[in-house]
Amino acid sequence: GLHAAVNGAKNLVFVDSSKEEVENVKNNRALNELVLDAEYVCSDVFDYLERCISENKKFDVINIDPPAFAKSKKNLPKAVKGYEKLNRLAMQVVREDGLLFSSSCSHHLDKDSFIELIGTAAAKAKKKAQIIYFNSASLDHPSLPAMPETSYLKFIGLRIS
């Protein structure tokens, strides 16, 4: 969100279930001397997005960056459902031709499965999702061929219509 502000975003809403993280973003905003119109919400993101749907609140851009939902392989089916629901709700809240950026840091969820669940979420939301960007970890998170679990970060940019 702060990167978005530096790059011209006018209004921001920061949502996190952790009061500490909400305070951290407020402190980072102040440390970076950013003047912005921002709302800081301490809430479960699923609840927040469902509330936005019921209030018909829309956003031009949504960036979702959840914690790892699948910390073990046995949790993968439940994690896929969680990622799918989170992306479906976000797709319902983003404006027509808006942008959705979604991340996963679950090693057990591979790239193809991540893209597949995005497609499922779009179908359930009755939206079209066009992939405009896909990436994995930046240079500060090196992947090691001998350790596939180091290739866990996934980031996708979508145009939603």
PDB file of C-alpha atoms in Angstrom:
ATOM      1  CA  GLY A   1       0.000   0.000   0.000  1.00  0.00           C
ATOM      2  CA  LEU A   2       2.780   2.432   0.822  1.00  0.00           C
ATOM      3  CA  HIS A   3       4.462   1.639  -2.508  1.00  0.00           C
ATOM      4  CA  ALA A   4       1.133   2.415  -4.171  1.00  0.00           C
ATOM      5  CA  ALA A   5       1.004   5.746  -2.336  1.00  0.00           C
ATOM      6  CA  VAL A   6       4.518   6.658  -3.471  1.00  0.00           C
ATOM      7  CA  ASN A   7       3.418   5.858  -7.018  1.00  0.00           C
ATOM      8  CA  GLY A   8       0.324   8.032  -7.025  1.00  0.00           C
ATOM      9  CA  ALA A   9      -2.493   6.142  -5.283  1.00  0.00           C
ATOM     10  CA  LYS A  10      -4.883   8.694  -3.825  1.00  0.00           C
ATOM     11  CA  ASN A  11      -6.966   6.644  -1.367  1.00  0.00           C
ATOM     12  CA  LEU A  12      -5.825   3.514   0.406  1.00  0.00           C
ATOM     13  CA  VAL A  13      -7.406   0.981   2.708  1.00  0.00           C
ATOM     14  CA  PHE A  14      -5.083  -1.235   4.726  1.00  0.00           C
ATOM     15  CA  VAL A  15      -6.736  -4.366   6.142  1.00  0.00           C
ATOM     16  CA  ASP A  16      -5.072  -6.790   8.523  1.00  0.00           C
ATOM     17  CA  SER A  17      -6.337  -9.006  11.314  1.00  0.00           C
ATOM     18  CA  SER A  18      -3.349  -8.024  13.457  1.00  0.00           C
ATOM     19  CA  LYS A  19      -3.560  -4.764  15.402  1.00  0.00           C
ATOM     20  CA  GLU A  20       0.238  -4.777  15.512  1.00  0.00           C
ATOM     21  CA  GLU A  21       0.493  -4.894  11.706  1.00  0.00           C
ATOM     22  CA  VAL A  22      -2.059  -2.110  11.351  1.00  0.00           C
ATOM     23  CA  GLU A  23       0.064   0.000  13.719  1.00  0.00           C
ATOM     24  CA  ASN A  24       3.201  -0.956  11.756  1.00  0.00           C
ATOM     25  CA  VAL A  25       1.766   0.412   8.518  1.00  0.00           C
ATOM     26  CA  LYS A  26       0.750   3.634  10.281  1.00  0.00           C
ATOM     27  CA  ASN A  27       4.275   3.981  11.659  1.00  0.00           C
ATOM     28  CA  ASN A  28       5.859   3.221   8.268  1.00  0.00           C
ATOM     29  CA  ARG A  29       3.629   5.843   6.654  1.00  0.00           C
ATOM     30  CA  ALA A  30       4.813   8.393   9.221  1.00  0.00           C
ATOM     31  CA  LEU A  31       8.481   7.389   8.933  1.00  0.00           C
ATOM     32  CA  ASN A  32       8.289   7.836   5.164  1.00  0.00           C
ATOM     33  CA  GLU A  33       6.499  11.174   5.611  1.00  0.00           C
ATOM     34  CA  LEU A  34       3.706  10.116   3.282  1.00  0.00           C
ATOM     35  CA  VAL A  35       0.628  12.281   3.207  1.00  0.00           C
ATOM     36  CA  LEU A  36      -2.257  10.165   2.040  1.00  0.00           C
ATOM     37  CA  ASP A  37      -5.928   9.539   2.480  1.00  0.00           C
ATOM     38  CA  ALA A  38      -5.890   6.169   4.207  1.00  0.00           C
ATOM     39  CA  GLU A  39      -8.199   3.971   6.198  1.00  0.00           C
ATOM     40  CA  TYR A  40      -6.686   1.432   8.597  1.00  0.00           C
ATOM     41  CA  VAL A  41      -8.915  -1.554   9.301  1.00  0.00           C
ATOM     42  CA  CYS A  42      -8.221  -4.263  11.850  1.00  0.00           C
ATOM     43  CA  SER A  43     -10.447  -7.071  10.600  1.00  0.00           C
ATOM     44  CA  ASP A  44     -10.471 -10.546   9.183  1.00  0.00           C
ATOM     45  CA  VAL A  45     -10.070  -9.909   5.452  1.00  0.00           C
ATOM     46  CA  PHE A  46     -12.807 -12.403   4.538  1.00  0.00           C
ATOM     47  CA  ASP A  47     -15.250 -10.518   6.772  1.00  0.00           C
ATOM     48  CA  TYR A  48     -14.077  -7.172   5.399  1.00  0.00           C
ATOM     49  CA  LEU A  49     -14.510  -8.218   1.753  1.00  0.00           C
ATOM     50  CA  GLU A  50     -17.943  -9.719   2.444  1.00  0.00           C
ATOM     51  CA  ARG A  51     -18.953  -6.435   4.098  1.00  0.00           C
ATOM     52  CA  CYS A  52     -17.701  -4.544   1.015  1.00  0.00           C
ATOM     53  CA  ILE A  53     -19.822  -6.808  -1.204  1.00  0.00           C
ATOM     54  CA  SER A  54     -22.930  -6.207   0.904  1.00  0.00           C
ATOM     55  CA  GLU A  55     -22.278  -2.424   0.833  1.00  0.00           C
ATOM     56  CA  ASN A  56     -21.409  -2.489  -2.901  1.00  0.00           C
ATOM     57  CA  LYS A  57     -18.039  -0.889  -2.108  1.00  0.00           C
ATOM     58  CA  LYS A  58     -15.612  -1.122  -5.049  1.00  0.00           C
ATOM     59  CA  PHE A  59     -11.892  -0.573  -5.504  1.00  0.00           C
ATOM     60  CA  ASP A  60      -9.792   0.201  -8.576  1.00  0.00           C
ATOM     61  CA  VAL A  61      -6.907  -1.964  -7.353  1.00  0.00           C
ATOM     62  CA  ILE A  62      -6.740  -4.690  -4.734  1.00  0.00           C
ATOM     63  CA  ASN A  63      -3.547  -6.294  -3.488  1.00  0.00           C
ATOM     64  CA  ILE A  64      -3.964  -9.421  -1.363  1.00  0.00           C
ATOM     65  CA  ASP A  65      -0.947 -10.878   0.385  1.00  0.00           C
ATOM     66  CA  PRO A  66      -2.101 -13.527   2.853  1.00  0.00           C
ATOM     67  CA  PRO A  67       0.125 -15.611   5.115  1.00  0.00           C
ATOM     68  CA  ALA A  68       0.916 -19.161   4.036  1.00  0.00           C
ATOM     69  CA  PHE A  69      -2.364 -21.089   4.108  1.00  0.00           C
ATOM     70  CA  ALA A  70      -0.654 -24.443   3.400  1.00  0.00           C
ATOM     71  CA  LYS A  71       2.156 -24.932   5.884  1.00  0.00           C
ATOM     72  CA  SER A  72       2.071 -28.681   5.289  1.00  0.00           C
ATOM     73  CA  LYS A  73       0.972 -30.877   2.402  1.00  0.00           C
ATOM     74  CA  LYS A  74      -1.962 -32.241   4.410  1.00  0.00           C
ATOM     75  CA  ASN A  75      -3.336 -28.668   4.707  1.00  0.00           C
ATOM     76  CA  LEU A  76      -3.247 -28.096   0.935  1.00  0.00           C
ATOM     77  CA  PRO A  77      -6.913 -28.891   0.110  1.00  0.00           C
ATOM     78  CA  LYS A  78      -8.146 -26.509   2.827  1.00  0.00           C
ATOM     79  CA  ALA A  79      -5.579 -23.902   1.754  1.00  0.00           C
ATOM     80  CA  VAL A  80      -6.706 -24.060  -1.883  1.00  0.00           C
ATOM     81  CA  LYS A  81     -10.285 -23.400  -0.746  1.00  0.00           C
ATOM     82  CA  GLY A  82      -9.069 -20.446   1.335  1.00  0.00           C
ATOM     83  CA  TYR A  83      -7.036 -18.903  -1.481  1.00  0.00           C
ATOM     84  CA  GLU A  84      -9.909 -19.480  -3.900  1.00  0.00           C
ATOM     85  CA  LYS A  85     -12.432 -17.816  -1.583  1.00  0.00           C
ATOM     86  CA  LEU A  86     -10.142 -14.874  -0.881  1.00  0.00           C
ATOM     87  CA  ASN A  87      -9.557 -14.262  -4.582  1.00  0.00           C
ATOM     88  CA  ARG A  88     -13.253 -14.737  -5.427  1.00  0.00           C
ATOM     89  CA  LEU A  89     -14.285 -12.153  -2.837  1.00  0.00           C
ATOM     90  CA  ALA A  90     -11.613  -9.716  -4.030  1.00  0.00           C
ATOM     91  CA  MET A  91     -12.770 -10.159  -7.643  1.00  0.00           C
ATOM     92  CA  GLN A  92     -16.296  -9.244  -6.568  1.00  0.00           C
ATOM     93  CA  VAL A  93     -15.047  -6.036  -4.949  1.00  0.00           C
ATOM     94  CA  VAL A  94     -12.704  -4.792  -7.680  1.00  0.00           C
ATOM     95  CA  ARG A  95     -14.249  -2.407 -10.226  1.00  0.00           C
ATOM     96  CA  GLU A  96     -14.916  -3.449 -13.821  1.00  0.00           C
ATOM     97  CA  ASP A  97     -11.525  -3.523 -15.588  1.00  0.00           C
ATOM     98  CA  GLY A  98      -9.847  -3.069 -12.211  1.00  0.00           C
ATOM     99  CA  LEU A  99      -6.663  -4.762 -11.123  1.00  0.00           C
ATOM    100  CA  LEU A 100      -6.202  -7.576  -8.646  1.00  0.00           C
ATOM    101  CA  PHE A 101      -2.765  -8.543  -7.410  1.00  0.00           C
ATOM    102  CA  SER A 102      -2.613 -11.796  -5.497  1.00  0.00           C
ATOM    103  CA  SER A 103       0.195 -13.607  -3.741  1.00  0.00           C
ATOM    104  CA  SER A 104       0.897 -16.970  -2.221  1.00  0.00           C
ATOM    105  CA  CYS A 105       3.823 -17.952  -0.061  1.00  0.00           C
ATOM    106  CA  SER A 106       2.708 -21.575   0.362  1.00  0.00           C
ATOM    107  CA  HIS A 107       5.423 -23.920  -0.914  1.00  0.00           C
ATOM    108  CA  HIS A 108       2.941 -26.787  -1.237  1.00  0.00           C
ATOM    109  CA  LEU A 109       0.821 -24.769  -3.683  1.00  0.00           C
ATOM    110  CA  ASP A 110       2.640 -24.842  -7.010  1.00  0.00           C
ATOM    111  CA  LYS A 111       2.385 -22.211  -9.745  1.00  0.00           C
ATOM    112  CA  ASP A 112      -0.002 -24.197 -11.954  1.00  0.00           C
ATOM    113  CA  SER A 113      -2.345 -24.937  -9.047  1.00  0.00           C
ATOM    114  CA  PHE A 114      -2.258 -21.276  -8.014  1.00  0.00           C
ATOM    115  CA  ILE A 115      -3.239 -20.166 -11.524  1.00  0.00           C
ATOM    116  CA  GLU A 116      -5.935 -22.859 -11.638  1.00  0.00           C
ATOM    117  CA  LEU A 117      -7.528 -21.700  -8.379  1.00  0.00           C
ATOM    118  CA  ILE A 118      -7.507 -18.124  -9.700  1.00  0.00           C
ATOM    119  CA  GLY A 119      -9.481 -19.367 -12.714  1.00  0.00           C
ATOM    120  CA  THR A 120     -11.917 -21.215 -10.454  1.00  0.00           C
ATOM    121  CA  ALA A 121     -12.347 -18.107  -8.298  1.00  0.00           C
ATOM    122  CA  ALA A 122     -13.085 -16.016 -11.412  1.00  0.00           C
ATOM    123  CA  ALA A 123     -15.671 -18.521 -12.643  1.00  0.00           C
ATOM    124  CA  LYS A 124     -17.398 -18.577  -9.243  1.00  0.00           C
ATOM    125  CA  ALA A 125     -17.342 -14.768  -9.095  1.00  0.00           C
ATOM    126  CA  LYS A 126     -18.746 -14.661 -12.647  1.00  0.00           C
ATOM    127  CA  LYS A 127     -15.760 -12.546 -13.706  1.00  0.00           C
ATOM    128  CA  LYS A 128     -13.146 -12.724 -16.409  1.00  0.00           C
ATOM    129  CA  ALA A 129      -9.583 -12.687 -15.151  1.00  0.00           C
ATOM    130  CA  GLN A 130      -6.799 -11.828 -17.575  1.00  0.00           C
ATOM    131  CA  ILE A 131      -3.249 -12.513 -16.391  1.00  0.00           C
ATOM    132  CA  ILE A 132      -1.208  -9.404 -17.085  1.00  0.00           C
ATOM    133  CA  TYR A 133       1.782 -10.279 -14.909  1.00  0.00           C
ATOM    134  CA  PHE A 134       3.250 -13.269 -13.115  1.00  0.00           C
ATOM    135  CA  ASN A 135       6.405 -13.509 -11.064  1.00  0.00           C
ATOM    136  CA  SER A 136       8.078 -15.430  -8.302  1.00  0.00           C
ATOM    137  CA  ALA A 137      10.624 -14.333  -5.743  1.00  0.00           C
ATOM    138  CA  SER A 138      12.913 -11.386  -6.303  1.00  0.00           C
ATOM    139  CA  LEU A 139      16.681 -11.641  -5.970  1.00  0.00           C
ATOM    140  CA  ASP A 140      16.532 -11.247  -2.194  1.00  0.00           C
ATOM    141  CA  HIS A 141      14.746 -14.647  -1.972  1.00  0.00           C
ATOM    142  CA  PRO A 142      16.989 -16.955  -4.007  1.00  0.00           C
ATOM    143  CA  SER A 143      15.698 -20.334  -5.133  1.00  0.00           C
ATOM    144  CA  LEU A 144      18.008 -23.307  -4.864  1.00  0.00           C
ATOM    145  CA  PRO A 145      17.701 -26.150  -7.391  1.00  0.00           C
ATOM    146  CA  ALA A 146      18.559 -28.694  -4.686  1.00  0.00           C
ATOM    147  CA  MET A 147      15.779 -27.345  -2.432  1.00  0.00           C
ATOM    148  CA  PRO A 148      12.475 -26.983  -4.313  1.00  0.00           C
ATOM    149  CA  GLU A 149      10.813 -25.641  -1.157  1.00  0.00           C
ATOM    150  CA  THR A 150      12.795 -22.406  -1.658  1.00  0.00           C
ATOM    151  CA  SER A 151      10.621 -21.655  -4.719  1.00  0.00           C
ATOM    152  CA  TYR A 152       7.519 -20.802  -2.749  1.00  0.00           C
ATOM    153  CA  LEU A 153       6.636 -17.207  -3.620  1.00  0.00           C
ATOM    154  CA  LYS A 154       4.068 -16.536  -6.334  1.00  0.00           C
ATOM    155  CA  PHE A 155       2.638 -13.189  -7.445  1.00  0.00           C
ATOM    156  CA  ILE A 156       0.003 -12.664 -10.115  1.00  0.00           C
ATOM    157  CA  GLY A 157      -1.446  -9.505 -11.611  1.00  0.00           C
ATOM    158  CA  LEU A 158      -4.932  -9.718 -13.110  1.00  0.00           C
ATOM    159  CA  ARG A 159      -7.293  -7.445 -14.990  1.00  0.00           C
ATOM    160  CA  ILE A 160     -10.800  -8.256 -13.817  1.00  0.00           C
ATOM    161  CA  SER A 161     -13.868  -7.692 -15.983  1.00  0.00           C
TER     162      SER A 161
END
